[in-house]
Short mmCIF file of N, CA, C and O in Angstrom, two decimals:
data_model
loop_
_atom_site.label_atom_id
_atom_site.label_comp_id
_atom_site.label_asym_id
_atom_site.label_seq_id
_atom_site.Cartn_x
_atom_site.Cartn_y
_atom_site.Cartn_z
N ILE A 25 -29.42 17.04 -22.02
CA ILE A 25 -29.42 17.50 -20.64
C ILE A 25 -29.52 16.29 -19.70
O ILE A 25 -28.83 16.25 -18.69
N THR A 26 -30.36 15.33 -20.04
CA THR A 26 -30.52 14.14 -19.20
C THR A 26 -29.19 13.40 -19.06
O THR A 26 -28.83 12.96 -17.97
N ILE A 27 -28.45 13.27 -20.17
CA ILE A 27 -27.16 12.58 -20.13
C ILE A 27 -26.19 13.34 -19.23
O ILE A 27 -25.49 12.74 -18.43
N LEU A 28 -26.18 14.65 -19.33
CA LEU A 28 -25.30 15.46 -18.50
C LEU A 28 -25.63 15.27 -17.03
O LEU A 28 -24.73 15.10 -16.20
N ILE A 29 -26.89 15.24 -16.69
CA ILE A 29 -27.32 15.04 -15.30
C ILE A 29 -26.87 13.66 -14.82
O ILE A 29 -26.37 13.51 -13.70
N LEU A 30 -27.03 12.63 -15.66
CA LEU A 30 -26.59 11.29 -15.29
C LEU A 30 -25.08 11.23 -15.07
O LEU A 30 -24.61 10.63 -14.10
N ILE A 31 -24.32 11.87 -15.94
CA ILE A 31 -22.86 11.88 -15.79
C ILE A 31 -22.47 12.58 -14.49
O ILE A 31 -21.67 12.08 -13.72
N LEU A 32 -23.04 13.73 -14.26
CA LEU A 32 -22.72 14.47 -13.04
C LEU A 32 -23.15 13.73 -11.79
O LEU A 32 -22.43 13.73 -10.78
N SER A 33 -24.29 13.06 -11.82
CA SER A 33 -24.74 12.34 -10.63
C SER A 33 -23.85 11.14 -10.36
O SER A 33 -23.58 10.79 -9.22
N CYS A 34 -23.35 10.49 -11.41
CA CYS A 34 -22.43 9.37 -11.22
C CYS A 34 -21.13 9.85 -10.61
O CYS A 34 -20.59 9.24 -9.70
N LYS A 35 -20.63 10.97 -11.10
CA LYS A 35 -19.37 11.50 -10.57
C LYS A 35 -19.53 11.94 -9.12
O LYS A 35 -18.64 11.74 -8.31
N SER A 36 -20.64 12.50 -8.77
CA SER A 36 -20.81 12.99 -7.40
C SER A 36 -21.01 11.85 -6.41
O SER A 36 -20.77 12.01 -5.23
N SER A 37 -21.42 10.67 -6.89
CA SER A 37 -21.61 9.56 -5.98
C SER A 37 -20.33 8.75 -5.78
O SER A 37 -20.29 7.86 -4.95
N GLU A 38 -19.26 9.07 -6.56
CA GLU A 38 -17.99 8.37 -6.37
C GLU A 38 -17.44 8.71 -5.00
O GLU A 38 -17.51 9.85 -4.55
N LYS A 39 -16.87 7.69 -4.34
CA LYS A 39 -16.26 7.93 -3.03
C LYS A 39 -15.01 8.78 -3.21
O LYS A 39 -14.22 8.55 -4.10
N LYS A 40 -14.85 9.72 -2.33
CA LYS A 40 -13.66 10.53 -2.33
C LYS A 40 -12.88 10.23 -1.05
O LYS A 40 -13.47 10.04 0.00
N ALA A 41 -11.57 10.20 -1.16
CA ALA A 41 -10.73 9.94 0.00
C ALA A 41 -10.88 11.08 0.99
O ALA A 41 -10.98 12.25 0.62
N SER A 42 -10.87 10.73 2.26
CA SER A 42 -10.95 11.74 3.31
C SER A 42 -9.68 12.58 3.30
O SER A 42 -8.63 12.15 2.80
N PRO A 43 -9.74 13.78 3.87
CA PRO A 43 -8.52 14.61 3.96
C PRO A 43 -7.40 13.89 4.72
O PRO A 43 -6.24 14.02 4.36
N GLU A 44 -7.76 13.12 5.74
CA GLU A 44 -6.76 12.38 6.51
C GLU A 44 -6.06 11.33 5.64
O GLU A 44 -4.85 11.17 5.70
N LEU A 45 -6.86 10.61 4.83
CA LEU A 45 -6.29 9.60 3.95
C LEU A 45 -5.41 10.26 2.89
O LEU A 45 -4.30 9.80 2.62
N LYS A 46 -5.86 11.36 2.31
CA LYS A 46 -5.06 12.06 1.30
C LYS A 46 -3.72 12.50 1.88
O LYS A 46 -2.68 12.36 1.24
N SER A 47 -3.75 13.03 3.10
CA SER A 47 -2.52 13.48 3.75
C SER A 47 -1.58 12.30 4.02
O SER A 47 -0.37 12.37 3.77
N SER A 48 -2.15 11.20 4.50
CA SER A 48 -1.35 10.01 4.78
C SER A 48 -0.73 9.45 3.50
O SER A 48 0.45 9.05 3.48
N ILE A 49 -1.49 9.42 2.42
CA ILE A 49 -0.98 8.94 1.13
C ILE A 49 0.18 9.82 0.67
O ILE A 49 1.21 9.32 0.22
N SER A 50 0.04 11.12 0.82
CA SER A 50 1.10 12.05 0.42
C SER A 50 2.37 11.81 1.23
O SER A 50 3.48 11.76 0.68
N GLU A 51 2.23 11.64 2.53
CA GLU A 51 3.38 11.35 3.39
C GLU A 51 3.96 9.98 3.07
O GLU A 51 5.18 9.78 3.06
N GLY A 52 3.08 9.02 2.78
CA GLY A 52 3.51 7.67 2.45
C GLY A 52 4.31 7.61 1.16
O GLY A 52 5.23 6.80 1.03
N GLU A 53 3.97 8.48 0.22
CA GLU A 53 4.74 8.53 -1.03
C GLU A 53 6.18 8.92 -0.73
O GLU A 53 7.12 8.37 -1.32
N LYS A 54 6.39 9.85 0.19
CA LYS A 54 7.75 10.26 0.57
C LYS A 54 8.51 9.09 1.19
O LYS A 54 9.69 8.88 0.89
N VAL A 55 7.84 8.34 2.06
CA VAL A 55 8.46 7.17 2.68
C VAL A 55 8.82 6.15 1.60
O VAL A 55 9.93 5.61 1.58
N TYR A 56 7.89 5.90 0.68
CA TYR A 56 8.12 4.95 -0.41
C TYR A 56 9.32 5.37 -1.25
O TYR A 56 10.19 4.54 -1.57
N GLN A 57 9.40 6.65 -1.59
CA GLN A 57 10.49 7.16 -2.42
C GLN A 57 11.84 6.99 -1.71
O GLN A 57 12.87 6.77 -2.36
N THR A 58 11.84 7.05 -0.40
CA THR A 58 13.08 6.94 0.37
C THR A 58 13.48 5.49 0.62
O THR A 58 14.66 5.15 0.50
N PHE A 59 12.52 4.63 0.96
CA PHE A 59 12.86 3.30 1.45
C PHE A 59 12.48 2.13 0.53
O PHE A 59 13.08 1.06 0.63
N CYS A 60 11.50 2.28 -0.31
CA CYS A 60 10.92 1.13 -1.01
C CYS A 60 11.20 1.08 -2.51
O CYS A 60 11.18 0.00 -3.11
N ILE A 61 11.44 2.21 -3.10
CA ILE A 61 11.49 2.34 -4.56
C ILE A 61 12.61 1.51 -5.20
O ILE A 61 12.46 1.03 -6.31
N ASN A 62 13.73 1.33 -4.50
CA ASN A 62 14.85 0.61 -5.10
C ASN A 62 14.52 -0.84 -5.42
O ASN A 62 15.03 -1.39 -6.40
N CYS A 63 13.68 -1.47 -4.63
CA CYS A 63 13.32 -2.87 -4.87
C CYS A 63 11.97 -3.01 -5.58
O CYS A 63 11.81 -3.85 -6.45
N HIS A 64 11.00 -2.21 -5.17
CA HIS A 64 9.65 -2.35 -5.71
C HIS A 64 9.38 -1.43 -6.90
O HIS A 64 8.31 -1.52 -7.51
N MET A 65 10.35 -0.57 -7.23
CA MET A 65 10.35 0.28 -8.41
C MET A 65 9.30 1.40 -8.34
O MET A 65 8.36 1.33 -7.57
N ALA A 66 9.49 2.42 -9.15
CA ALA A 66 8.62 3.59 -9.17
C ALA A 66 7.19 3.23 -9.56
O ALA A 66 6.23 3.86 -9.11
N ASN A 67 7.05 2.19 -10.39
CA ASN A 67 5.73 1.78 -10.86
C ASN A 67 5.11 0.69 -9.99
O ASN A 67 4.04 0.18 -10.32
N GLY A 68 5.78 0.31 -8.90
CA GLY A 68 5.24 -0.70 -8.00
C GLY A 68 5.29 -2.12 -8.55
O GLY A 68 4.74 -3.04 -7.96
N GLU A 69 5.95 -2.32 -9.67
CA GLU A 69 5.95 -3.64 -10.31
C GLU A 69 7.04 -4.57 -9.82
O GLU A 69 7.11 -5.73 -10.23
N GLY A 70 7.90 -4.11 -8.91
CA GLY A 70 8.95 -4.96 -8.37
C GLY A 70 9.96 -5.35 -9.42
O GLY A 70 10.05 -4.74 -10.49
N ILE A 71 10.74 -6.38 -9.09
CA ILE A 71 11.74 -6.91 -10.01
C ILE A 71 11.46 -8.40 -10.13
O ILE A 71 11.50 -9.13 -9.14
N GLU A 72 11.18 -8.84 -11.35
CA GLU A 72 10.83 -10.24 -11.63
C GLU A 72 11.74 -11.21 -10.88
O GLU A 72 12.95 -11.04 -10.90
N VAL A 73 11.16 -12.16 -10.23
CA VAL A 73 11.77 -13.24 -9.44
C VAL A 73 12.52 -12.79 -8.19
O VAL A 73 12.87 -13.62 -7.37
N ALA A 74 12.75 -11.51 -8.02
CA ALA A 74 13.48 -11.05 -6.84
C ALA A 74 12.58 -10.33 -5.84
O ALA A 74 12.52 -10.69 -4.67
N TYR A 75 11.87 -9.30 -6.30
CA TYR A 75 11.05 -8.48 -5.41
C TYR A 75 9.63 -8.43 -5.96
O TYR A 75 9.42 -8.01 -7.09
N PRO A 76 8.66 -8.82 -5.16
CA PRO A 76 7.28 -8.92 -5.65
C PRO A 76 6.67 -7.57 -6.00
O PRO A 76 7.05 -6.54 -5.44
N PRO A 77 5.71 -7.60 -6.91
CA PRO A 77 5.02 -6.37 -7.26
C PRO A 77 4.08 -5.93 -6.14
O PRO A 77 3.53 -6.75 -5.40
N LEU A 78 3.93 -4.63 -6.02
CA LEU A 78 2.92 -4.05 -5.14
C LEU A 78 1.73 -3.60 -5.98
O LEU A 78 0.63 -3.46 -5.47
N ALA A 79 1.96 -3.40 -7.26
CA ALA A 79 0.91 -2.98 -8.19
C ALA A 79 -0.10 -4.11 -8.37
O ALA A 79 0.29 -5.25 -8.62
N ASN A 80 -1.37 -3.79 -8.21
CA ASN A 80 -2.44 -4.78 -8.36
C ASN A 80 -2.13 -6.08 -7.61
O ASN A 80 -2.34 -7.17 -8.12
N SER A 81 -1.62 -5.95 -6.41
CA SER A 81 -1.14 -7.10 -5.64
C SER A 81 -2.25 -7.82 -4.90
O SER A 81 -2.88 -7.26 -4.01
N ASP A 82 -2.46 -9.10 -5.25
CA ASP A 82 -3.43 -9.89 -4.51
C ASP A 82 -2.93 -10.20 -3.10
O ASP A 82 -3.71 -10.35 -2.17
N TYR A 83 -1.63 -10.24 -2.92
CA TYR A 83 -1.06 -10.50 -1.58
C TYR A 83 -1.45 -9.39 -0.62
O TYR A 83 -1.88 -9.66 0.51
N LEU A 84 -1.30 -8.15 -1.04
CA LEU A 84 -1.67 -7.02 -0.18
C LEU A 84 -3.15 -7.08 0.17
O LEU A 84 -3.54 -6.86 1.32
N GLU A 85 -3.95 -7.36 -0.82
CA GLU A 85 -5.41 -7.41 -0.62
C GLU A 85 -5.80 -8.52 0.37
O GLU A 85 -6.66 -8.32 1.21
N ASN A 86 -5.14 -9.67 0.26
CA ASN A 86 -5.52 -10.83 1.07
C ASN A 86 -4.72 -10.99 2.35
O ASN A 86 -5.07 -11.82 3.19
N ASN A 87 -3.64 -10.24 2.51
CA ASN A 87 -2.75 -10.40 3.67
C ASN A 87 -2.33 -9.05 4.23
O ASN A 87 -1.15 -8.80 4.45
N LEU A 88 -3.29 -8.19 4.48
CA LEU A 88 -2.97 -6.83 4.92
C LEU A 88 -2.19 -6.84 6.23
O LEU A 88 -1.19 -6.15 6.37
N LYS A 89 -2.63 -7.63 7.18
CA LYS A 89 -1.95 -7.68 8.49
C LYS A 89 -0.50 -8.13 8.32
O LYS A 89 0.42 -7.51 8.84
N ALA A 90 -0.28 -9.20 7.57
CA ALA A 90 1.08 -9.69 7.33
C ALA A 90 1.91 -8.66 6.57
O ALA A 90 3.12 -8.52 6.81
N SER A 91 1.27 -7.93 5.68
CA SER A 91 1.97 -6.89 4.93
C SER A 91 2.44 -5.77 5.85
O SER A 91 3.58 -5.30 5.74
N ILE A 92 1.59 -5.35 6.76
CA ILE A 92 1.95 -4.30 7.71
C ILE A 92 3.10 -4.77 8.60
O ILE A 92 4.06 -4.04 8.84
N ILE A 93 3.03 -6.01 9.07
CA ILE A 93 4.11 -6.57 9.89
C ILE A 93 5.40 -6.60 9.08
O ILE A 93 6.48 -6.25 9.58
N GLY A 94 5.31 -7.00 7.81
CA GLY A 94 6.49 -7.04 6.94
C GLY A 94 7.09 -5.68 6.69
O GLY A 94 8.31 -5.52 6.68
N ILE A 95 6.24 -4.68 6.50
CA ILE A 95 6.74 -3.32 6.28
C ILE A 95 7.51 -2.85 7.52
O ILE A 95 8.56 -2.23 7.40
N LYS A 96 7.02 -3.18 8.69
CA LYS A 96 7.67 -2.74 9.93
C LYS A 96 8.90 -3.58 10.27
O LYS A 96 9.96 -3.05 10.59
N ASN A 97 8.75 -4.90 10.21
CA ASN A 97 9.78 -5.80 10.72
C ASN A 97 10.60 -6.51 9.66
O ASN A 97 11.48 -7.30 9.98
N GLY A 98 10.28 -6.27 8.39
CA GLY A 98 10.95 -7.00 7.32
C GLY A 98 10.25 -8.32 7.08
O GLY A 98 9.35 -8.71 7.84
N MET A 99 10.65 -9.01 6.04
CA MET A 99 10.04 -10.30 5.70
C MET A 99 11.12 -11.24 5.18
O MET A 99 12.10 -10.79 4.59
N LYS A 100 10.90 -12.51 5.41
CA LYS A 100 11.73 -13.52 4.76
C LYS A 100 10.89 -14.76 4.59
O LYS A 100 9.90 -14.97 5.30
N GLY A 101 11.26 -15.56 3.63
CA GLY A 101 10.50 -16.76 3.35
C GLY A 101 9.64 -16.60 2.12
O GLY A 101 9.55 -15.54 1.52
N GLU A 102 9.01 -17.68 1.76
CA GLU A 102 8.25 -17.76 0.52
C GLU A 102 6.88 -17.10 0.64
O GLU A 102 6.16 -17.33 1.62
N ILE A 103 6.56 -16.29 -0.35
CA ILE A 103 5.22 -15.74 -0.49
C ILE A 103 4.81 -15.85 -1.95
O ILE A 103 5.66 -15.91 -2.84
N THR A 104 3.52 -15.86 -2.19
CA THR A 104 3.00 -15.90 -3.55
C THR A 104 2.23 -14.62 -3.81
O THR A 104 1.33 -14.26 -3.05
N VAL A 105 2.62 -13.94 -4.87
CA VAL A 105 1.99 -12.68 -5.25
C VAL A 105 1.56 -12.80 -6.71
O VAL A 105 2.39 -13.08 -7.58
N ASN A 106 0.28 -12.61 -6.93
CA ASN A 106 -0.28 -12.67 -8.29
C ASN A 106 0.13 -13.95 -9.00
O ASN A 106 0.47 -13.94 -10.18
N GLY A 107 0.13 -15.05 -8.26
CA GLY A 107 0.41 -16.36 -8.85
C GLY A 107 1.88 -16.71 -9.00
O GLY A 107 2.21 -17.81 -9.44
N LYS A 108 2.77 -15.81 -8.61
CA LYS A 108 4.21 -16.09 -8.71
C LYS A 108 4.81 -16.18 -7.31
O LYS A 108 4.44 -15.42 -6.42
N THR A 109 5.76 -17.10 -7.16
CA THR A 109 6.39 -17.32 -5.86
C THR A 109 7.67 -16.49 -5.76
O THR A 109 8.47 -16.42 -6.69
N TYR A 110 7.82 -15.86 -4.60
CA TYR A 110 9.01 -15.07 -4.28
C TYR A 110 9.58 -15.60 -2.98
O TYR A 110 8.83 -15.95 -2.07
N ASN A 111 10.89 -15.68 -2.89
CA ASN A 111 11.53 -16.16 -1.67
C ASN A 111 12.81 -15.37 -1.48
O ASN A 111 13.88 -15.78 -1.90
N ASN A 112 12.67 -14.21 -0.89
CA ASN A 112 13.79 -13.31 -0.71
C ASN A 112 13.68 -12.69 0.67
O ASN A 112 12.76 -13.00 1.42
N VAL A 113 14.59 -11.82 1.00
CA VAL A 113 14.58 -11.15 2.29
C VAL A 113 14.31 -9.67 2.08
O VAL A 113 14.92 -9.04 1.21
N MET A 114 13.37 -9.14 2.87
CA MET A 114 13.16 -7.70 2.92
C MET A 114 13.61 -7.28 4.31
O MET A 114 13.02 -7.69 5.32
N THR A 115 14.67 -6.51 4.38
CA THR A 115 15.20 -6.11 5.68
C THR A 115 14.31 -5.03 6.31
O THR A 115 13.67 -4.26 5.59
N PRO A 116 14.28 -5.00 7.63
CA PRO A 116 13.52 -3.93 8.29
C PRO A 116 14.14 -2.57 7.95
O PRO A 116 15.37 -2.45 7.87
N MET A 117 13.31 -1.59 7.74
CA MET A 117 13.78 -0.26 7.35
C MET A 117 13.86 0.70 8.53
O MET A 117 14.26 1.85 8.36
N GLY A 118 13.41 0.26 9.69
CA GLY A 118 13.45 1.13 10.86
C GLY A 118 12.36 2.20 10.84
O GLY A 118 12.54 3.28 11.40
N LEU A 119 11.24 1.89 10.20
CA LEU A 119 10.15 2.86 10.09
C LEU A 119 9.37 2.99 11.40
O LEU A 119 9.15 2.00 12.10
N SER A 120 8.92 4.19 11.68
CA SER A 120 8.02 4.41 12.81
C SER A 120 6.64 3.86 12.45
O SER A 120 6.35 3.61 11.27
N ASN A 121 5.78 3.68 13.44
CA ASN A 121 4.43 3.21 13.16
C ASN A 121 3.67 4.21 12.27
O ASN A 121 2.86 3.81 11.45
N GLN A 122 3.95 5.49 12.43
CA GLN A 122 3.33 6.51 11.56
C GLN A 122 3.78 6.32 10.12
O GLN A 122 2.98 6.36 9.20
N GLU A 123 5.07 6.09 9.92
CA GLU A 123 5.58 5.87 8.57
C GLU A 123 5.01 4.58 7.97
O GLU A 123 4.69 4.54 6.78
N VAL A 124 4.86 3.56 8.80
CA VAL A 124 4.26 2.30 8.32
C VAL A 124 2.82 2.55 7.87
O VAL A 124 2.41 2.10 6.80
N ALA A 125 2.06 3.28 8.68
CA ALA A 125 0.67 3.58 8.32
C ALA A 125 0.62 4.38 7.02
O ALA A 125 -0.15 4.06 6.12
N ASP A 126 1.46 5.40 6.92
CA ASP A 126 1.44 6.26 5.74
C ASP A 126 1.85 5.51 4.48
O ASP A 126 1.17 5.61 3.45
N VAL A 127 2.93 4.75 4.53
CA VAL A 127 3.38 4.04 3.33
C VAL A 127 2.38 2.94 2.97
O VAL A 127 2.17 2.66 1.78
N THR A 128 1.73 2.34 3.95
CA THR A 128 0.69 1.35 3.66
C THR A 128 -0.47 2.01 2.93
O THR A 128 -0.96 1.49 1.92
N ASN A 129 -0.90 3.17 3.40
CA ASN A 129 -1.98 3.90 2.72
C ASN A 129 -1.56 4.28 1.30
O ASN A 129 -2.37 4.19 0.37
N TYR A 130 -0.32 4.69 1.12
CA TYR A 130 0.16 5.03 -0.22
C TYR A 130 0.12 3.81 -1.14
O TYR A 130 -0.42 3.87 -2.24
N ILE A 131 0.67 2.70 -0.67
CA ILE A 131 0.72 1.48 -1.49
C ILE A 131 -0.69 0.99 -1.81
O ILE A 131 -0.97 0.58 -2.93
N LEU A 132 -1.57 1.04 -0.82
CA LEU A 132 -2.94 0.55 -1.02
C LEU A 132 -3.77 1.43 -1.95
O LEU A 132 -4.89 1.08 -2.30
N ASN A 133 -3.22 2.58 -2.33
CA ASN A 133 -3.95 3.50 -3.21
C ASN A 133 -3.12 3.92 -4.42
O ASN A 133 -3.32 5.00 -4.97
N SER A 134 -2.21 3.06 -4.83
CA SER A 134 -1.35 3.33 -5.99
C SER A 134 -1.34 2.14 -6.93
O SER A 134 -1.61 1.01 -6.52
N TRP A 135 -1.03 2.40 -8.19
CA TRP A 135 -0.78 1.35 -9.21
C TRP A 135 -1.92 0.34 -9.35
O TRP A 135 -1.69 -0.85 -9.51
N GLY A 136 -3.15 0.80 -9.28
CA GLY A 136 -4.29 -0.10 -9.46
C GLY A 136 -4.85 -0.63 -8.16
O GLY A 136 -5.91 -1.25 -8.15
N ASN A 137 -4.17 -0.42 -7.05
CA ASN A 137 -4.71 -0.80 -5.74
C ASN A 137 -5.66 0.32 -5.30
O ASN A 137 -5.38 1.49 -5.52
N LYS A 138 -6.77 -0.05 -4.68
CA LYS A 138 -7.71 0.97 -4.22
C LYS A 138 -8.30 0.54 -2.89
O LYS A 138 -8.93 -0.50 -2.78
N ASN A 139 -8.04 1.35 -1.86
CA ASN A 139 -8.55 1.07 -0.53
C ASN A 139 -8.88 2.40 0.13
O ASN A 139 -7.98 3.17 0.45
N ASP A 140 -10.16 2.67 0.32
CA ASP A 140 -10.58 3.95 0.89
C ASP A 140 -10.50 3.98 2.41
O ASP A 140 -10.79 4.99 3.02
N THR A 141 -10.11 2.86 3.02
CA THR A 141 -10.03 2.79 4.48
C THR A 141 -8.69 3.32 4.95
O THR A 141 -7.64 2.86 4.49
N LEU A 142 -8.71 4.27 5.85
CA LEU A 142 -7.50 4.85 6.39
C LEU A 142 -6.86 3.87 7.39
O LEU A 142 -7.50 3.45 8.34
N ILE A 143 -5.62 3.49 7.12
CA ILE A 143 -4.84 2.70 8.08
C ILE A 143 -4.21 3.72 9.02
O ILE A 143 -3.48 4.61 8.58
N THR A 144 -4.49 3.60 10.31
CA THR A 144 -4.02 4.57 11.29
C THR A 144 -2.86 4.01 12.11
O THR A 144 -2.63 2.80 12.14
N VAL A 145 -2.17 4.89 12.81
CA VAL A 145 -1.09 4.48 13.72
C VAL A 145 -1.66 3.56 14.80
O VAL A 145 -1.02 2.57 15.16
N LYS A 146 -2.85 3.86 15.26
CA LYS A 146 -3.48 3.02 16.28
C LYS A 146 -3.68 1.59 15.76
O LYS A 146 -3.39 0.62 16.47
N GLU A 147 -4.15 1.46 14.52
CA GLU A 147 -4.34 0.13 13.94
C GLU A 147 -3.00 -0.58 13.76
O GLU A 147 -2.88 -1.77 14.03
N VAL A 148 -2.00 0.13 13.30
CA VAL A 148 -0.67 -0.44 13.13
C VAL A 148 -0.14 -0.92 14.48
O VAL A 148 0.38 -2.03 14.59
N SER A 149 -0.33 -0.12 15.51
CA SER A 149 0.14 -0.48 16.86
C SER A 149 -0.54 -1.74 17.38
O SER A 149 0.09 -2.54 18.07
N LYS A 150 -1.82 -1.93 17.03
CA LYS A 150 -2.54 -3.14 17.46
C LYS A 150 -2.03 -4.38 16.75
O LYS A 150 -2.03 -5.47 17.31
N ILE A 151 -1.61 -4.23 15.49
CA ILE A 151 -1.17 -5.36 14.68
C ILE A 151 0.24 -5.81 15.06
O ILE A 151 0.52 -7.01 15.12
N LEU A 152 1.09 -4.85 15.34
CA LEU A 152 2.50 -5.18 15.58
C LEU A 152 2.70 -5.72 16.99
O LEU A 152 2.15 -5.18 17.95
N PRO A 153 3.52 -6.77 17.10
CA PRO A 153 3.80 -7.32 18.42
C PRO A 153 4.53 -6.30 19.27
O PRO A 153 5.30 -5.51 18.77
N LYS A 154 4.26 -6.36 20.54
CA LYS A 154 4.87 -5.41 21.47
C LYS A 154 6.34 -5.74 21.71
O LYS A 154 6.77 -6.82 21.72
#
């Protein structure tokens, strides 16, 4: 009985995503399936030497602001992800700030990435240049 109580208490103390974050992740998955999957793949692992992985990505973790700008405006130039250098072009996809927020939340909570903080349209709007 003591072990059962310990197991249940551990499970109940785990953080659960807010309903807003869950909804955003669900919407972000749709955006990802439409715009991102061809280069970054269904498993988020990218394509070796061409498109960087999003799965367990140290770049996302350490460069969230730059990542959001890249999702909205595209990226070009050299970046290092998980110790490997990539130098390719990611064209802008024409995403709305809501789509950027949603797909960012999806990416940050998929393939080994874990971020319980909801990225909102307001935050995206503050990051992106006017």
